[in-house]
Coordinates of C-alpha atoms in Angstrom, one line a residue:
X185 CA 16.2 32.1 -73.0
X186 CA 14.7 32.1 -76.7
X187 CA 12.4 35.4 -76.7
X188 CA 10.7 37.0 -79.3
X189 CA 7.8 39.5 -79.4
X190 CA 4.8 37.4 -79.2
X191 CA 2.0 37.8 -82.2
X192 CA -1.1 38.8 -82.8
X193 CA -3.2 35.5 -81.0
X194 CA -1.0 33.5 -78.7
X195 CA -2.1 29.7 -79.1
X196 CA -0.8 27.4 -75.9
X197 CA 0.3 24.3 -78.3
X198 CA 1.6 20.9 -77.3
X199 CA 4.8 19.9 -79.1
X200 CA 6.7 16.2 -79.3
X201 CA 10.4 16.0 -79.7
X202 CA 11.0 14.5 -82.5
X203 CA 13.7 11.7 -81.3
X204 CA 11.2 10.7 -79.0
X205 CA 8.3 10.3 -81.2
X206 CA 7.7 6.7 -80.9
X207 CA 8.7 6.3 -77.6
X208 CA 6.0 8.6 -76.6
X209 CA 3.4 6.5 -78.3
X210 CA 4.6 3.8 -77.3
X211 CA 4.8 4.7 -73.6
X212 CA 1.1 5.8 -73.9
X213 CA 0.1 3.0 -71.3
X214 CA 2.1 5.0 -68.9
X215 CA 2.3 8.1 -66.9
X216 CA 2.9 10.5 -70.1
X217 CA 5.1 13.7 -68.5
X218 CA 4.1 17.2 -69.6
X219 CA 7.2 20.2 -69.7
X220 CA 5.8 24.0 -69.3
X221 CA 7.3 27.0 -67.9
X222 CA 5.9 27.5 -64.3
X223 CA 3.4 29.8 -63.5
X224 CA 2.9 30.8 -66.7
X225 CA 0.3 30.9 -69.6
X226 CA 1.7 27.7 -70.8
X227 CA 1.3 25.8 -67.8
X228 CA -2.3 26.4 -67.0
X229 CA -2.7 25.0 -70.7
X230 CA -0.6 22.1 -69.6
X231 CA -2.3 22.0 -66.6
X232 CA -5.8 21.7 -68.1
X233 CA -3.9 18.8 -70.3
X234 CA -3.0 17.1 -67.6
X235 CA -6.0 16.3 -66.0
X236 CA -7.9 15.4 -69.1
X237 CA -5.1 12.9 -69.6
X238 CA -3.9 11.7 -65.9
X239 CA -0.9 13.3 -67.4
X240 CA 2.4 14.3 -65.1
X241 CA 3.4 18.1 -65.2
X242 CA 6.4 19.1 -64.6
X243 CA 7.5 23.0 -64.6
X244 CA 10.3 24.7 -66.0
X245 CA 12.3 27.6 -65.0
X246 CA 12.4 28.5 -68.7
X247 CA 10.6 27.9 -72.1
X248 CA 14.0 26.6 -72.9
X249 CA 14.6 24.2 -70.4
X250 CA 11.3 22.8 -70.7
X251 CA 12.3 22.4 -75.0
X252 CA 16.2 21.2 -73.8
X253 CA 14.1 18.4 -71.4
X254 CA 11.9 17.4 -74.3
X255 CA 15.0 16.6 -76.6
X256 CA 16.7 15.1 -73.9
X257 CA 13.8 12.6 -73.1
X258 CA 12.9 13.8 -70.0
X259 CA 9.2 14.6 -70.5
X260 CA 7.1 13.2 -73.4
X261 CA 5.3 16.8 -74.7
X262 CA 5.7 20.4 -73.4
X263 CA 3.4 23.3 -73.6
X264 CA 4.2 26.5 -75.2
X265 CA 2.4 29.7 -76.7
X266 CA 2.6 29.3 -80.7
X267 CA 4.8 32.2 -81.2
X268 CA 7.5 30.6 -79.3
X269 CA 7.1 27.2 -80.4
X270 CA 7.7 28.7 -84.1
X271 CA 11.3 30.3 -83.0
X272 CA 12.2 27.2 -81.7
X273 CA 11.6 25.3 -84.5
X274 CA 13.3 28.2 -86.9
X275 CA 15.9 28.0 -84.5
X276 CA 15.8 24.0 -85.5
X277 CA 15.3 22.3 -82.1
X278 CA 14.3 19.1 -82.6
X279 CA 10.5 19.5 -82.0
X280 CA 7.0 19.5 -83.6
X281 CA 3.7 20.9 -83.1
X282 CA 1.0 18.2 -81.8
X283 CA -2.4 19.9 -80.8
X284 CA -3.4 22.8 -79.9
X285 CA -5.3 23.4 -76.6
X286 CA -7.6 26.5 -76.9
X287 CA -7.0 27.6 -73.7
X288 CA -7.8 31.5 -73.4
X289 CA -5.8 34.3 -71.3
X290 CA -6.9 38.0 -70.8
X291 CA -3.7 40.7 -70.2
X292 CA -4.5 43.4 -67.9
X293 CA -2.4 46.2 -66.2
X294 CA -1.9 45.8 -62.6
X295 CA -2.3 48.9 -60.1
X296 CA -2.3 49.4 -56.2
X297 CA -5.5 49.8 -54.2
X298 CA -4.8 53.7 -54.0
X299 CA -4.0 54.0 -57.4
X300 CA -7.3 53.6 -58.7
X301 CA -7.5 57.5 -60.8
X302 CA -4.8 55.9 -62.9
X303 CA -6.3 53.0 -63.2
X304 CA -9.3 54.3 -65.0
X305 CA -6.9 56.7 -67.3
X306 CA -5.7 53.5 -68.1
X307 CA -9.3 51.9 -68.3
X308 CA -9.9 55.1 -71.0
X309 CA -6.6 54.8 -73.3
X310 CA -7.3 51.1 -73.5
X311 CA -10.5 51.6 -75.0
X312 CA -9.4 54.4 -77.1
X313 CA -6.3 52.7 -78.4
X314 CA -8.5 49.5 -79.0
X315 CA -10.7 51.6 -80.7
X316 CA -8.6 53.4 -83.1
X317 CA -6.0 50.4 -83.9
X318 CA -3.1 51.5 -82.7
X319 CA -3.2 48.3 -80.3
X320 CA -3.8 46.2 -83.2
X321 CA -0.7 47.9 -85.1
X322 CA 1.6 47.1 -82.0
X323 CA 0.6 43.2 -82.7
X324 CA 0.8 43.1 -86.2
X325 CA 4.2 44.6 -86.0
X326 CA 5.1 41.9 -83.5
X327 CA 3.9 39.1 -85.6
X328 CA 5.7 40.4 -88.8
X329 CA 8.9 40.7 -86.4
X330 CA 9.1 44.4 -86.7
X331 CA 10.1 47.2 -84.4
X332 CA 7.0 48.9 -83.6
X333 CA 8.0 53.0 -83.9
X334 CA 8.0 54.6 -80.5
X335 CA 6.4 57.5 -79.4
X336 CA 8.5 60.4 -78.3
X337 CA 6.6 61.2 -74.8
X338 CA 6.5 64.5 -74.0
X339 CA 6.2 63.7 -70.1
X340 CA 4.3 67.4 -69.2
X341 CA 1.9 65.2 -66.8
X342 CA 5.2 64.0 -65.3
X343 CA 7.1 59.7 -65.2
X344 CA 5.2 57.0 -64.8
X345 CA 7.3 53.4 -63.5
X346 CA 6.6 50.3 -65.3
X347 CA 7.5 47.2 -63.1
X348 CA 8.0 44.0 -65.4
X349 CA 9.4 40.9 -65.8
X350 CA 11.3 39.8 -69.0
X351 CA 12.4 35.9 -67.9
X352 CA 8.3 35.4 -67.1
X353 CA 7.0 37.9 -69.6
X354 CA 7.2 36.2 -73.5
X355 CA 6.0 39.6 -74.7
X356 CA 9.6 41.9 -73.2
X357 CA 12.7 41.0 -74.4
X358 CA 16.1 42.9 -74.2
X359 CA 17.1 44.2 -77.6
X360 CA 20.7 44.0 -78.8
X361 CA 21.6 47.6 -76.7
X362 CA 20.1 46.5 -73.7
X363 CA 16.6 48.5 -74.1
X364 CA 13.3 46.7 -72.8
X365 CA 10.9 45.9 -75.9
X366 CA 8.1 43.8 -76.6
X367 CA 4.5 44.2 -76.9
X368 CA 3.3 45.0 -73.5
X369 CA 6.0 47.5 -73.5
X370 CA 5.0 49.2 -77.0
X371 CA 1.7 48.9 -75.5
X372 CA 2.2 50.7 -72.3
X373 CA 4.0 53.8 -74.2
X374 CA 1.1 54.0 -76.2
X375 CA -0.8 54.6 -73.6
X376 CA 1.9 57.0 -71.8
X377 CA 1.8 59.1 -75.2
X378 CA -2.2 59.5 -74.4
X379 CA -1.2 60.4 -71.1
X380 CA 1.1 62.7 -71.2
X381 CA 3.7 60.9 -69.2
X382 CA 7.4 59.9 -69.9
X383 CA 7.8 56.0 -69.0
X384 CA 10.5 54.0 -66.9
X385 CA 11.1 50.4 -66.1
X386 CA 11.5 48.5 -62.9
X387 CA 12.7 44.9 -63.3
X388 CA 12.1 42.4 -60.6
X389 CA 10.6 38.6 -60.5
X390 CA 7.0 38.4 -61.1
X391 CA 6.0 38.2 -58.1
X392 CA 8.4 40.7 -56.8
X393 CA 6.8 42.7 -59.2
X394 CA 3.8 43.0 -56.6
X395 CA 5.7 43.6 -53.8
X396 CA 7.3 46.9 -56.0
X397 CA 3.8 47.9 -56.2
X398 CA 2.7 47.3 -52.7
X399 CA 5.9 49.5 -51.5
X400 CA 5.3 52.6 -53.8
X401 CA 8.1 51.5 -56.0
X402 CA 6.2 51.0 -58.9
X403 CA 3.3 52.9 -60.5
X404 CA 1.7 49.7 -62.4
X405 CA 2.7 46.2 -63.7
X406 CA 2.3 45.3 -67.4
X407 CA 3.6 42.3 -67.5
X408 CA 1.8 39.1 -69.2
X409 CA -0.6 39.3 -65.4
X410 CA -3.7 37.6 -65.5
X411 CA -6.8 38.5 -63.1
X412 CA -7.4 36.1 -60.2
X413 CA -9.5 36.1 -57.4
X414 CA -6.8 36.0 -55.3
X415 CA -5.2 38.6 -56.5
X416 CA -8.2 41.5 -57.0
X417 CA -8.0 41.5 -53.2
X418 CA -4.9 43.0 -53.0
X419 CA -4.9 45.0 -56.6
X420 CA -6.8 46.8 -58.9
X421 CA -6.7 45.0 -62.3
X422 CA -7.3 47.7 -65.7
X423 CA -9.7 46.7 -68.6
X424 CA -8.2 43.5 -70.8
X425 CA -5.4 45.1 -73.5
X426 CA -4.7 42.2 -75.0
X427 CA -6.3 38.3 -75.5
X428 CA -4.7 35.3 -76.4
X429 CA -5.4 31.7 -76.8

């Protein structure tokens, strides 16, 4: 998988493969098929897409199968965040940008139902960090494609456990000697350095990533989560650290 640190404002855009462009309008009678990543940002774009259009959608394991299906012919547009549409098309796949869709999504950190004291440390940081513009400095060094400077945390309050996902998460990629970076990772030891807490990772599926938590494995996810319904029964979601379109 492509991945790069997402930027500053994530905009879900619709691109067209370029080898397909006039088949696409000419096939604009039929069912038109729409490629995203499943359960992801991009797809409840594409989903919204879809039923203004009586569009098809079709999910992806990937951001790069859905772009490999789109050269290949197999759907007609796919749905990305702008950041990663833009390395694909430095990266010279054979895609363009269409429209955009607007849609907005709010990042929060994920804790259990007992966790709630760290949830409002959390809830205090955010606000602080927001505050000051440390949070904006961790997104403008993402959308410049630098390596934000990490803290060194001291740890005297004791280790905190990140649980994330990397393959779901656009924002945590694996650097060239293995390491976990990426916004929401620069993010979270931000707000370990506040804390007074040294930080480690738990990898898992995203929605292993719950389970992690549910079991005591995990201290919090920061990971890309959005609040549902759904899920505020079984968790306690933090303040919003970062919104995207």
């Amino acid at each position: 998988m492509y991945r790069k640190i997402i930027s500053v404002l994530l905009v879900f855009i619709f691109v067209y493969g370029l080898s397909g462009c006039d088949n696409a309008t000419q096939n604009l009678q039929d069912t038109i098929r729409v490629g995203a990543m499943a359960e992801s940002g991009e797809a409840i774009a594409a989903q919204l897409f879809c039923r203004e259009t009586g569009a098809e959608l079709i999910e992806f394991e990937t951001s790069n199968d859905a772009v490999t299906a789109l050269e290949n012919g197999r759907v007609d547009y796919i749905s990305l965040n702008e950041y990663d549409a833009r390395s694909f098309i430095d990266a010279q796949r054979n895609i363009a940008f269409y429209k955009v869709s607007g849609h907005k999504l709010e990042s929060r950190a994920v804790f259990s139902i007992e966790n709630n004291a760290l949830c409002e440390e959390f809830n205090e940081v955010i606000r602080k960090l927001k505050k000051n513009g440390k949070i904006g400095e961790i997104k403008e060094a993402s959308l410049s494609g630098k390596i934000y400077k990490r803290p060194d945390l001291t740890g005297e309050n004791g280790s905190l456990v990140m649980v994330c996902d990397p393959i779901f998460d656009n924002r945590i990629y694996y650097d060239e000697s293995g390491d976990l970076r990426g916004t929401d990772v620069d993010i979270a030891m931000a707000i370990c350095e506040e804390l007074g807490y040294t930080l480690e990772f738990g990898v898992e599926d995203f929605e292993l990533m719950f389970t992690e938590l549910e079991f005591g494995n995990a201290d919090f996810i920061m990971s890309s989560v959005e609040f549902t319904e759904q899920r505020a029964k079984s968790v306690i979601f933090s303040d919003v650290y970062s919104t995207y379109e």
